[in-house]
Short mmCIF file of C-alpha atoms and ligand atoms in Angstrom, two decimals:
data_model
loop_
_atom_site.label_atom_id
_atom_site.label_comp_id
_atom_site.label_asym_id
_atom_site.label_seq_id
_atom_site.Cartn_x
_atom_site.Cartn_y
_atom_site.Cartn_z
CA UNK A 475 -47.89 -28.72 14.08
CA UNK A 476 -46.25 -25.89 16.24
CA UNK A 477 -47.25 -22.38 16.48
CA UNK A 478 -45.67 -19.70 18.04
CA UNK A 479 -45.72 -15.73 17.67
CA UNK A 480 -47.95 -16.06 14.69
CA UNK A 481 -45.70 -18.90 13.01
CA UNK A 482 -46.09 -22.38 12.57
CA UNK A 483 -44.38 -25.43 11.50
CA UNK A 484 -45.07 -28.22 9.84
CA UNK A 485 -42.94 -31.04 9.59
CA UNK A 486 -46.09 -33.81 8.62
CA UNK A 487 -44.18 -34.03 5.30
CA UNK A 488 -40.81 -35.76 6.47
CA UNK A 489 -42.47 -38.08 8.87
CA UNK A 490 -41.96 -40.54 5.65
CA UNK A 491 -38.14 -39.75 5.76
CA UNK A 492 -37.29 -38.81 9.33
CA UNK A 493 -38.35 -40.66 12.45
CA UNK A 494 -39.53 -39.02 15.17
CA UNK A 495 -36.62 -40.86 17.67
CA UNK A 496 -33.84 -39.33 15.11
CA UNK A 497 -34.83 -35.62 16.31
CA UNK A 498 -35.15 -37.18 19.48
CA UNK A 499 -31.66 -38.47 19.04
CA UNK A 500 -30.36 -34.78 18.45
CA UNK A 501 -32.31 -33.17 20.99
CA UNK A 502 -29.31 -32.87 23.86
CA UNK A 503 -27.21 -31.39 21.33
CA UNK A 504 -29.59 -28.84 20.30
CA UNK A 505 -30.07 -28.00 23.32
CA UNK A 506 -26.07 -27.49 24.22
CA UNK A 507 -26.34 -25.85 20.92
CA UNK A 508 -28.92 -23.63 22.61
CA UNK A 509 -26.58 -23.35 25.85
CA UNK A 510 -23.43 -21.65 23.66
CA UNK A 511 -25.26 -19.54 21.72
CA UNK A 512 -26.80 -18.32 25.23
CA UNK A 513 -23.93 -18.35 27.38
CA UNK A 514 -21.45 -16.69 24.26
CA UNK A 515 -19.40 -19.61 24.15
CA UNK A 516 -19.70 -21.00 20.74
CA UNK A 517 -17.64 -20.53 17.76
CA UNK A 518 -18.33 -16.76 16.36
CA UNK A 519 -19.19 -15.67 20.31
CA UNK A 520 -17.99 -12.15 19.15
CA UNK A 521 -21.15 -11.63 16.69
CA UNK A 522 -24.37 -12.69 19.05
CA UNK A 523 -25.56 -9.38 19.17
CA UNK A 524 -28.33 -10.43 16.95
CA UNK A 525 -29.20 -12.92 19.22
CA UNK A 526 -31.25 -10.50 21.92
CA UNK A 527 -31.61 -7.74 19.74
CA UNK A 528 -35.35 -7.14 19.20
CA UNK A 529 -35.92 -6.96 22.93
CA UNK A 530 -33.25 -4.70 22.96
CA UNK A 531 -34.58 -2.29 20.29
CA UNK A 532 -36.12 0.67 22.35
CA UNK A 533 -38.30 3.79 21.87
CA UNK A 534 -35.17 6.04 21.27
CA UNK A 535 -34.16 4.24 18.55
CA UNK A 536 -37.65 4.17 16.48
CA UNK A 537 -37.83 8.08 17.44
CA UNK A 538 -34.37 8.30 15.76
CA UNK A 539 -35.47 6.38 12.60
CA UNK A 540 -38.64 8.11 12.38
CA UNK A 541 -36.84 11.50 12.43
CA UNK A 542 -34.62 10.13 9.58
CA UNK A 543 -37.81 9.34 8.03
CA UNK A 544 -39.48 13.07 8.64
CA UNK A 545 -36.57 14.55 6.72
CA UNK A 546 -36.30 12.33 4.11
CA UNK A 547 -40.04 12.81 3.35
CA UNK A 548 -39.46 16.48 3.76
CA UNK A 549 -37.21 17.37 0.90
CA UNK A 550 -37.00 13.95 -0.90
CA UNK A 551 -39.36 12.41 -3.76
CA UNK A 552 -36.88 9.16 -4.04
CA UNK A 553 -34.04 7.51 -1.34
CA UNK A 554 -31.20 5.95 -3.12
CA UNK A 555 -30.16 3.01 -0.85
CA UNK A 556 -26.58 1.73 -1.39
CA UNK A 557 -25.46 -1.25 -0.04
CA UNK A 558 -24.65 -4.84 -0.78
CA UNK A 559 -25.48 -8.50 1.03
CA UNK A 560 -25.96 -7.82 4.64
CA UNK A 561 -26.34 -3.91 3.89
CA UNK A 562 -29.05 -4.36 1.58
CA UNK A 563 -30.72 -7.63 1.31
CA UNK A 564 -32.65 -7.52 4.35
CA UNK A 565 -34.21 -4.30 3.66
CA UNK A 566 -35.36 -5.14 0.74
CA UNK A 567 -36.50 -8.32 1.69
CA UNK A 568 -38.84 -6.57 3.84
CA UNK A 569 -39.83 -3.71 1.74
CA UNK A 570 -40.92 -6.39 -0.95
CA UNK A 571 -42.59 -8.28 1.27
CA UNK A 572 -44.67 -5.39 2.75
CA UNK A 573 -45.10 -2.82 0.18
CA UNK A 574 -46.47 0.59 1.89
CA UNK A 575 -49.50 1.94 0.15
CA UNK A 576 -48.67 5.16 -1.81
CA UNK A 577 -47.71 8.16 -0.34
CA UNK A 578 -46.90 6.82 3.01
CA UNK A 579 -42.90 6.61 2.67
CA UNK A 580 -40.04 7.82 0.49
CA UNK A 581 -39.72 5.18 -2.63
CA UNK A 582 -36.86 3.68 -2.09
CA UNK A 583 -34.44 2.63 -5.13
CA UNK A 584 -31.50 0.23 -4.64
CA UNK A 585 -27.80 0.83 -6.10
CA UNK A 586 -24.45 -0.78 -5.10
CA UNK A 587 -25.87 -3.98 -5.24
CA UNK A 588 -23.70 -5.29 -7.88
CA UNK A 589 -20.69 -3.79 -10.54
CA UNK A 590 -23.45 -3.92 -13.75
CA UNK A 591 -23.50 -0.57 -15.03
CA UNK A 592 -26.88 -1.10 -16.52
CA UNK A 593 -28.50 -1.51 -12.86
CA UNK A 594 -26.57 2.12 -11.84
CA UNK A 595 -27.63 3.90 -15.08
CA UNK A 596 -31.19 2.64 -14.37
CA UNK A 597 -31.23 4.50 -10.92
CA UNK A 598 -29.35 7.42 -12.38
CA UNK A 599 -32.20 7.77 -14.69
CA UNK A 600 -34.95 7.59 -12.15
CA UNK A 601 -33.48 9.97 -10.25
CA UNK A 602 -32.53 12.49 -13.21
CA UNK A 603 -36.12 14.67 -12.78
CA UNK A 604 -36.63 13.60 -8.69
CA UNK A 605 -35.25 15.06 -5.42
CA UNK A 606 -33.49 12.41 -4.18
CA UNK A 607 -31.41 11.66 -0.77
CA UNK A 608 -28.82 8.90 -0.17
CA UNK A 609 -28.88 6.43 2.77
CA UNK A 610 -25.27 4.86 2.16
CA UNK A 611 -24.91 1.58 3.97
CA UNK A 612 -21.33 -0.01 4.35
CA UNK A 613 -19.65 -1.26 7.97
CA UNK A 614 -16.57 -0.91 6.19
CA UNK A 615 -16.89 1.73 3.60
CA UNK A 616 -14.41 -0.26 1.73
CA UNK A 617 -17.11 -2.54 0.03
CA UNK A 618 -16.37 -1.79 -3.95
CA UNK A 619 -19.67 -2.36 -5.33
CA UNK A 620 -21.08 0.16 -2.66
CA UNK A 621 -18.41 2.60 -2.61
CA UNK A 622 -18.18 2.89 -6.78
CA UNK A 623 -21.90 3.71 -6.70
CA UNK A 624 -21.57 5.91 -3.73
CA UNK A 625 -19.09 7.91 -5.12
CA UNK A 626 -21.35 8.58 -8.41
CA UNK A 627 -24.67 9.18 -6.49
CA UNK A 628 -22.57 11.62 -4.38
CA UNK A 629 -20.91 13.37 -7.27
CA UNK A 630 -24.62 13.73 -8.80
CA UNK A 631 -25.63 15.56 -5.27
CA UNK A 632 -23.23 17.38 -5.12
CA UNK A 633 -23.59 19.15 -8.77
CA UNK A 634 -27.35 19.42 -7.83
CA UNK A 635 -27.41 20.61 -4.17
CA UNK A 636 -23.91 22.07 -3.78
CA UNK A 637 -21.61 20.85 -1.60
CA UNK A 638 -23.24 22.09 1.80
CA UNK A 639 -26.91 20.86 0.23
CA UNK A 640 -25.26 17.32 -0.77
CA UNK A 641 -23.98 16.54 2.97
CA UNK A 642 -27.79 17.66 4.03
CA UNK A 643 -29.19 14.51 1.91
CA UNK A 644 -26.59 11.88 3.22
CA UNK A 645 -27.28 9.55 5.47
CA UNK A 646 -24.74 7.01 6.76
CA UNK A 647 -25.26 3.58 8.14
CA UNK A 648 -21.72 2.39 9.35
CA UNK A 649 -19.21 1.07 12.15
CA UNK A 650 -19.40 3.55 15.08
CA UNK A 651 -15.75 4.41 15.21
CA UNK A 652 -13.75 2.59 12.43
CA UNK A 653 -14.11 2.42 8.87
CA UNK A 654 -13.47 4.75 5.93
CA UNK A 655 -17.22 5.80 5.45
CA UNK A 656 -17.38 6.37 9.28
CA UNK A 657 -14.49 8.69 9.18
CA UNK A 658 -15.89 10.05 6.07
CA UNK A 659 -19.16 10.82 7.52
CA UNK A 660 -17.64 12.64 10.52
CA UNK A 661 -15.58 14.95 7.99
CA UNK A 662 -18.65 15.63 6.15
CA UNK A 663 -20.94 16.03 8.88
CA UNK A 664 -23.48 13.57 7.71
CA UNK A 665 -26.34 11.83 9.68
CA UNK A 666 -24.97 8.93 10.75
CA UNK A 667 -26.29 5.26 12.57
CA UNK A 668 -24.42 2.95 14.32
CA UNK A 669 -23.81 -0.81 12.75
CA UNK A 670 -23.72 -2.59 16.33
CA UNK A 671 -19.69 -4.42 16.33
CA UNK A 672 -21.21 -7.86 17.42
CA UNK A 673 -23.80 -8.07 14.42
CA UNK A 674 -22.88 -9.70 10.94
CA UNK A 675 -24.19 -8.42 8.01
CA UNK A 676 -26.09 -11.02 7.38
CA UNK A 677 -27.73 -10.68 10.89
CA UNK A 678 -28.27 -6.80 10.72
CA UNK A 679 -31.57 -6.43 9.42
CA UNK A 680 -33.16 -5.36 12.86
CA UNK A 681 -30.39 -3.01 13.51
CA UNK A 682 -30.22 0.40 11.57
CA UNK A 683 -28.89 -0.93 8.28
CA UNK A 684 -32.52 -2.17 8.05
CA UNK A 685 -34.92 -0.21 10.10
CA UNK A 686 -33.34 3.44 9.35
CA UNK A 687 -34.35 2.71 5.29
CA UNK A 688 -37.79 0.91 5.61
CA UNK A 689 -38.56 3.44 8.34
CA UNK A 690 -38.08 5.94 5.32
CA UNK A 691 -40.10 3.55 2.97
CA UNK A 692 -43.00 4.23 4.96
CA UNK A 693 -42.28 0.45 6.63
CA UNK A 694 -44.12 -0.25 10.05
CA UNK A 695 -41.01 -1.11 12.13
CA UNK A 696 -42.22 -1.31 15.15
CA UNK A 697 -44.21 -3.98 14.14
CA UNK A 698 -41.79 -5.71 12.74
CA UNK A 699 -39.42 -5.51 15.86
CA UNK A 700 -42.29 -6.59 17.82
CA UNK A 701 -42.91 -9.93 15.75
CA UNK A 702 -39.48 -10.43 16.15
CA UNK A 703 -38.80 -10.03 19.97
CA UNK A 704 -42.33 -12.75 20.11
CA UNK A 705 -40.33 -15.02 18.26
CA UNK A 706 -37.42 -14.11 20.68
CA UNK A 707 -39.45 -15.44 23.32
CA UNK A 708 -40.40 -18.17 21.73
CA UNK A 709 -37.28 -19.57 21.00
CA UNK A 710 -35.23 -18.90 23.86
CA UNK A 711 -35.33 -22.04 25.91
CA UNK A 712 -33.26 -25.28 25.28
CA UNK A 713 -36.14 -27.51 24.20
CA UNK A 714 -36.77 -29.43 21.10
CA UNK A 715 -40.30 -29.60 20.04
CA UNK A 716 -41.56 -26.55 21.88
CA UNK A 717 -39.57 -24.03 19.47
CA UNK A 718 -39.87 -23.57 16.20
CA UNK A 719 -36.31 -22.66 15.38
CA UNK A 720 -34.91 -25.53 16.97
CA UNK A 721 -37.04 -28.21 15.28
CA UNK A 722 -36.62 -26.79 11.79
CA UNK A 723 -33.00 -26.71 12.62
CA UNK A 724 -32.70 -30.11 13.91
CA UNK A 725 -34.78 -31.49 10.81
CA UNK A 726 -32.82 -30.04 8.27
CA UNK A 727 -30.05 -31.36 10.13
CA UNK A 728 -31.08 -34.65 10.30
CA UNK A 729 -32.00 -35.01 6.49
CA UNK A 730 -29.00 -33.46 5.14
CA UNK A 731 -27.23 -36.42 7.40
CA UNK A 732 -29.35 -38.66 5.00
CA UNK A 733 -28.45 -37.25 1.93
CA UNK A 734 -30.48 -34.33 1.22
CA UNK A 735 -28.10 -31.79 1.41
CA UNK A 736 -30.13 -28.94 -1.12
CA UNK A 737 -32.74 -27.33 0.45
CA UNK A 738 -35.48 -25.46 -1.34
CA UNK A 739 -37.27 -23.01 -0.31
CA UNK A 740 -40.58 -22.40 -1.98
CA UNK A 741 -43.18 -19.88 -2.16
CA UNK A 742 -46.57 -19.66 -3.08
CA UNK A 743 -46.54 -15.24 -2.39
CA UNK A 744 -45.34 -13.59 -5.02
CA UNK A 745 -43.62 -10.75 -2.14
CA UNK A 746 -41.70 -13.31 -0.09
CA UNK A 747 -39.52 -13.95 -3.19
CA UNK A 748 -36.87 -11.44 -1.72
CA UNK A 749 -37.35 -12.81 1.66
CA UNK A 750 -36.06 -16.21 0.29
CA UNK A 751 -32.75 -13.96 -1.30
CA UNK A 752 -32.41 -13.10 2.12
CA UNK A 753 -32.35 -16.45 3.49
CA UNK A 754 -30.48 -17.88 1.06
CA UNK A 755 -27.70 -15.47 2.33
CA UNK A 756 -27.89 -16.01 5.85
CA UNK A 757 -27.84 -20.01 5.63
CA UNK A 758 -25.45 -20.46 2.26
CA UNK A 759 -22.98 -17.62 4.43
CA UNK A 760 -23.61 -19.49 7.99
CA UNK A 761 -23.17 -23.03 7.00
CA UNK A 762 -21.20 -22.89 3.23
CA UNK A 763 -17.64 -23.78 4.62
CA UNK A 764 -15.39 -26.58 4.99
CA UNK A 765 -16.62 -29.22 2.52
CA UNK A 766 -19.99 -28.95 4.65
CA UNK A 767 -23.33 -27.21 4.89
CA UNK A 768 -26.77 -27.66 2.87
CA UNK A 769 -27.04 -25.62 -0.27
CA UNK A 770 -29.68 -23.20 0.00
CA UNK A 771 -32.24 -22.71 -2.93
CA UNK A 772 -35.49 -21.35 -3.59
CA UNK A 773 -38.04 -21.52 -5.24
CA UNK A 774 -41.79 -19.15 -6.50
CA UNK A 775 -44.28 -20.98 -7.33
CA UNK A 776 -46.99 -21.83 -9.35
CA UNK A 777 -44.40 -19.94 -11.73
CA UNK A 778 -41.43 -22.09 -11.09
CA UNK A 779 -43.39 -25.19 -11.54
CA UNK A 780 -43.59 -24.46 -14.57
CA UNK A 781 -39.97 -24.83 -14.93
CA UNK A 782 -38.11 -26.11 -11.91
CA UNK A 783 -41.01 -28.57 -11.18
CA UNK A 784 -39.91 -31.30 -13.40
CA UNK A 785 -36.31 -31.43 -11.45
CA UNK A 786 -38.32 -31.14 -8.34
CA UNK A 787 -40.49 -34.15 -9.13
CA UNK A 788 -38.20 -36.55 -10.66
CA UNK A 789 -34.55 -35.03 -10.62
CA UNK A 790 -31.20 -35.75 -8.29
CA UNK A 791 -32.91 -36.91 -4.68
CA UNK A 792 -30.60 -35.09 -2.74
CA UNK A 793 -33.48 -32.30 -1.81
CA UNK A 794 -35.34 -31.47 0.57
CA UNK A 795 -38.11 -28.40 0.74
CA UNK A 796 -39.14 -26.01 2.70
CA UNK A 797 -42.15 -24.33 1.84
CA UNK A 798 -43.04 -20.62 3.59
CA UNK A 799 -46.61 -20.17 3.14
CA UNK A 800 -49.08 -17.27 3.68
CA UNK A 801 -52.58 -18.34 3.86
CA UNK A 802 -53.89 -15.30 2.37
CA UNK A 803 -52.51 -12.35 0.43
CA UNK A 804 -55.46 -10.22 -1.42
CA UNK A 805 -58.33 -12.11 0.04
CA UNK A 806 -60.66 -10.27 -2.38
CA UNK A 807 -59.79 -11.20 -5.08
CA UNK A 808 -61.61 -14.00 -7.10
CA UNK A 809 -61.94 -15.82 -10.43
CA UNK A 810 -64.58 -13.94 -12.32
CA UNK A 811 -67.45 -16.16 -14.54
CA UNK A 812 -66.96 -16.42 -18.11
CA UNK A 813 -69.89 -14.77 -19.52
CA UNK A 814 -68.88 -16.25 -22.95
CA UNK A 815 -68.53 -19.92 -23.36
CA UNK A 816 -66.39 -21.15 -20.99
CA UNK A 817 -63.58 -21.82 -23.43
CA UNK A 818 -61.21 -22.75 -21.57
CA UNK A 819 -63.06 -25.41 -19.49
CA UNK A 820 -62.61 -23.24 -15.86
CA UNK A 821 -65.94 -22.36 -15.30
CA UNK A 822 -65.76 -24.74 -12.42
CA UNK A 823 -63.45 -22.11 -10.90
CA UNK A 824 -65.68 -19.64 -10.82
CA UNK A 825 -66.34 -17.34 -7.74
CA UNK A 826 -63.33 -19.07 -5.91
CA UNK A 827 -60.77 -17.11 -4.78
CA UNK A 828 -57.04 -16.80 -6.02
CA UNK A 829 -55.85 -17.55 -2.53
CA UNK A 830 -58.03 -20.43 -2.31
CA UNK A 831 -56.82 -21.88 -5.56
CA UNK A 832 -53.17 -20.59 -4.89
CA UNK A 833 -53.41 -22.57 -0.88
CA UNK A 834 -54.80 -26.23 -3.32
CA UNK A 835 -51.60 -25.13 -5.51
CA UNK A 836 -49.80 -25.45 -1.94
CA UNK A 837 -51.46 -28.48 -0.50
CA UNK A 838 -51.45 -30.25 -4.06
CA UNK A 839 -47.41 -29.55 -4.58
CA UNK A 840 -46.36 -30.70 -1.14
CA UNK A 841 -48.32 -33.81 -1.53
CA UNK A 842 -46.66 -34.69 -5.15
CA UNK A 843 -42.94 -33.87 -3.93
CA UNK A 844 -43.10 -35.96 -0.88
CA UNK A 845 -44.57 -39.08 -3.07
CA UNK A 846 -41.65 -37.88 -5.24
CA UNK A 847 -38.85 -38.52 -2.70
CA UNK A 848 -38.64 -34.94 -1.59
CA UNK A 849 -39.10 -34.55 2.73
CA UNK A 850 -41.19 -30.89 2.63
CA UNK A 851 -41.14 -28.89 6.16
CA UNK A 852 -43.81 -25.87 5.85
CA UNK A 853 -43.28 -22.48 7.87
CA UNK A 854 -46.74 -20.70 7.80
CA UNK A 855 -48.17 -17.64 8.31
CA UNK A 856 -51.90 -16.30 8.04
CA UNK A 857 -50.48 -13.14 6.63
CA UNK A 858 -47.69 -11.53 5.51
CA UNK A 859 -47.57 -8.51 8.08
CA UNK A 860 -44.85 -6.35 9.73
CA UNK A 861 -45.53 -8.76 12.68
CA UNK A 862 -45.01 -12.30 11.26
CA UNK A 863 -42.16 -11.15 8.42
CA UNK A 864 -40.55 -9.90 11.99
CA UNK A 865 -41.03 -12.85 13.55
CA UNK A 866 -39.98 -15.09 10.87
CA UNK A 867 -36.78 -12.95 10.29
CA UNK A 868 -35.60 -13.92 14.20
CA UNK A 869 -36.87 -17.83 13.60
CA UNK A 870 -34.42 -18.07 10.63
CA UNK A 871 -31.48 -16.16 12.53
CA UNK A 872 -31.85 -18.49 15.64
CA UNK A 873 -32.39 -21.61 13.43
CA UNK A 874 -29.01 -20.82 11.43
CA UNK A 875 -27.08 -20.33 14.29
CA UNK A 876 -28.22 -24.09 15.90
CA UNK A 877 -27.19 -25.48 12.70
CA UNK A 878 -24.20 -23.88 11.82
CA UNK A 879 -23.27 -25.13 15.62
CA UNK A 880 -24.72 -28.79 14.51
CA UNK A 881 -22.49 -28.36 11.39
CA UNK A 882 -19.93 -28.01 13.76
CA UNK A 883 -18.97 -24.94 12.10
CA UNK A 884 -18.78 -21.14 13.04
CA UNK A 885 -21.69 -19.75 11.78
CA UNK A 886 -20.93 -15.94 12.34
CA UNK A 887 -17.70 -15.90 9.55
CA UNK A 888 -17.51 -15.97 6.13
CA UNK A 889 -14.09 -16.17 5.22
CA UNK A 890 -14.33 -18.11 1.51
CA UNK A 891 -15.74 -14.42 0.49
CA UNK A 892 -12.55 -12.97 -0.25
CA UNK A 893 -11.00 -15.72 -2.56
CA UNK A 894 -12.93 -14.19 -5.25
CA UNK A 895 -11.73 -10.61 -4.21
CA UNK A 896 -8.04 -10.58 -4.26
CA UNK A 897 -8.02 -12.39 -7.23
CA UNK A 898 -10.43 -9.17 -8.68
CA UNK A 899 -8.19 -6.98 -7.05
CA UNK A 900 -4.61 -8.34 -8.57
CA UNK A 901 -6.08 -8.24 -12.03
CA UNK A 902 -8.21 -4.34 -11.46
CA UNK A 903 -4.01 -3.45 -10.35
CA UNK A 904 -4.71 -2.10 -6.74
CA UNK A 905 -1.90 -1.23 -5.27
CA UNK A 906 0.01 -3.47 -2.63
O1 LIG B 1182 -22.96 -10.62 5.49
C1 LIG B 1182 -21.96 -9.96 5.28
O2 LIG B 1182 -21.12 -9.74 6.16
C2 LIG B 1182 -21.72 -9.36 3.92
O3 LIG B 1182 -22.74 -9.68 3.04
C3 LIG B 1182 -21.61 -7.86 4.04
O4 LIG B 1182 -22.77 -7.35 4.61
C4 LIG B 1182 -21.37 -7.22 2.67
O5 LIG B 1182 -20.20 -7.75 2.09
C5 LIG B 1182 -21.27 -5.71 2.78
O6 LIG B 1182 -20.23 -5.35 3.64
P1 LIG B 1182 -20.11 -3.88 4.17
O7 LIG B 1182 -21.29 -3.58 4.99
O8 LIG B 1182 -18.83 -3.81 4.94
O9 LIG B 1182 -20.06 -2.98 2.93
#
């Protein structure tokens, strides 16, 4: 077991399917891995920015999200956040994951996260009797999903607030000097924040596109840059089985080499499920390209073993799990006593707690997969705080870019995006 900056990893449940001389085997090129990423000389060089980033994050730019955050609270009952993959996932990963208690942030509501009209007429209705603001988030400003939904929101501001009033409740999260929202924004005179050039969307979540709207939320971001730049520290040396990051890289790695080449990752807290959307991003975007890469998937459980379980246990072997555990999530919480009869037989489970019976869920799962032909890593935390989700966030991001590089593959690209698009395009009749 390794544990660093509040995480650890387990890999005791691959031991049956990976040696311990394979990851030795892969060591050196983890470690030149290490070396590129380091000295900006691997594939992608141009979008490391991510890689150094939470020890870059400084008190200016808190004071600037927490001013965003004053004026938002100030005149606002709801933000509408619009944005899509990169601009929105890892926000929301975090906001679900670390709900603030009432009253301490702006609600934030999500749009431009897809084309379904349903989704945009919900958030039109929420906001129909609310004050509301808009914290647009696009590096190009050319996104459609984004820009469709921007362009209602901003036409429903407008007829509220006037024009003058409208540009008051804008705030823009873009490039810093190209881009259609960024010359938009300087027209209109909107707040703006910088997307660095050298960060993917994918990567961004510690920049502004994620700390300017959970800072609005209400979301401790200083604690979560802080778990971050301790995982930052934790991973930044060439070495093997000293950091976390590496080792779940390399073990992935090596099993997808054997023919696992779907990884699941499971959940036993209910508010990580967005966290595993995130991730699901970052790797099937970093590693999904020529012919190669290890599908990601997740996983919630005890629900989804009541439906994906079978396939887990006895379907296709090409999988292998990872399960992100929290030990505890509402520690209080526990099984009252039947005073009737005991119907249903769980007297037994009286007095326990749900996180006890929840971590037995864990422990009892894990067990059954492995005997199943399933190699399970674990990635623990004792709680899900603003300090471990941070810290996770930056162990993912480092272990994506060593396996993209083991992959042999840029990581920092994701050029099969557009296929879809211009086909969307030529049939919606944009102009050439
Ligand atoms: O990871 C990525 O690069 C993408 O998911 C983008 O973030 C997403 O397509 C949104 O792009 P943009 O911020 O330009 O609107």
């Amino acid at each position: 077991m390794l544990e660093a900056a509040g995480v650890s990893l387990d890999l005791a449940g691959t031991e049956a399917f990976l040696g311990r001389d394979r990851l030795e085997a892969l060591a050196p090129r983890v470690a030149e891995a290490a070396r590129s990423l380091a000295h900006g000389t691997c594939a992608g060089h141009e979008f490391l920015g991510w890689l150094d980033l939470p020890s870059r994050i400084g008190e200016p730019e808190f004071v600037a999200c927490d001013a965003a955050a004053a004026r938002a609270r100030a005149d606002a009952q709801a933000v509408v956040v619009v944005g899509i993959g990169g601009s929105y996932l890892g926000a929301r990963a975090v906001l679900d994951a670390l709900p603030p208690a009432p009253g301490v942030g702006v609600p934030l509501l999500f749009a431009g996260t897809g084309l379904c009209s349903a989704s945009l007429d919900g958030v039109l209705r929420a906001v129909a009797d609310r004050d509301f603001r808009v914290c647009v988030i696009s590096k190009s400003g050319t996104t459609v999903e984004p820009a469709v939904a921007f362009r209602v929101l901003r036409g429903l501001l407008r007829q509220r607030y006037g024009d003058k009033g409208a540009a008051a409740r804008i705030t823009a999260v873009t490039d810093a000097r190209r881009g259609a929202l960024r010359q938009l924004a300087d027209a209109e005179g909107w707040e703006t924040f910088v997307v660095p050039d050298d960060v993917g969307g994918r990567f961004s979540v510690l920049t502004p596109v994620g700390l300017v709207p959970l800072a609005m939320a209400g979301v401790d971001v200083r604690g979560l840059v802080a778990g971050a730049r301790a995982m930052q520290s934790a991973c930044a040396g060439e070495g093997l089985f000293d950091n976390p990051a590496h080792l779940y890289a390399a073990a992935r790695y090596a099993l997808c080499e054997q023919g696992f080449t779907t990884e699941v990752l499971s959940s036993f807290h209910s508010g990580l499920k967005t966290l595993q959307e995130w991730w699901k991003q970052l790797f099937g975007e970093s590693e999904g390209k020529q012919g190669r890469g290890i599908y990601p998937a997740s996983a919630v459980f005890t629900t989804d073993l009541h439906s994906l379980g079978q396939y887990l246990q006895e379907g296709r072997r090409n999988l292998q799990e990872t399960f992100l555990c929290a030990r505890s999530a509402v520690p209080g919480l526990v099984v009252p006593a039947d005073p009737g009869a005991d119907a249903d037989g769980l007297g037994y489970l009286a007095g326990r707690p749900f996180d006890e019976i929840n971590w037995t869920a864990f422990e009892a799962t894990r067990q059954a997969h492995i005997q199943g032909g399933v190699p399970c890593q674990a990635i623990g935390v004792d709680q899900v705080t603003p300090h471990t989700v941070g810290a996770l966030i930056y162990m993912f991001e480092k272990a994506i870019g060593i396996g993209g590089l083991l992959l042999g593959l840029n990581p920092f690209d994701q050029p099969g995006v557009e296929a879809y698009k211009l086909e969307m395009f030529r049939r919606l009749g944009r102009p050439a």
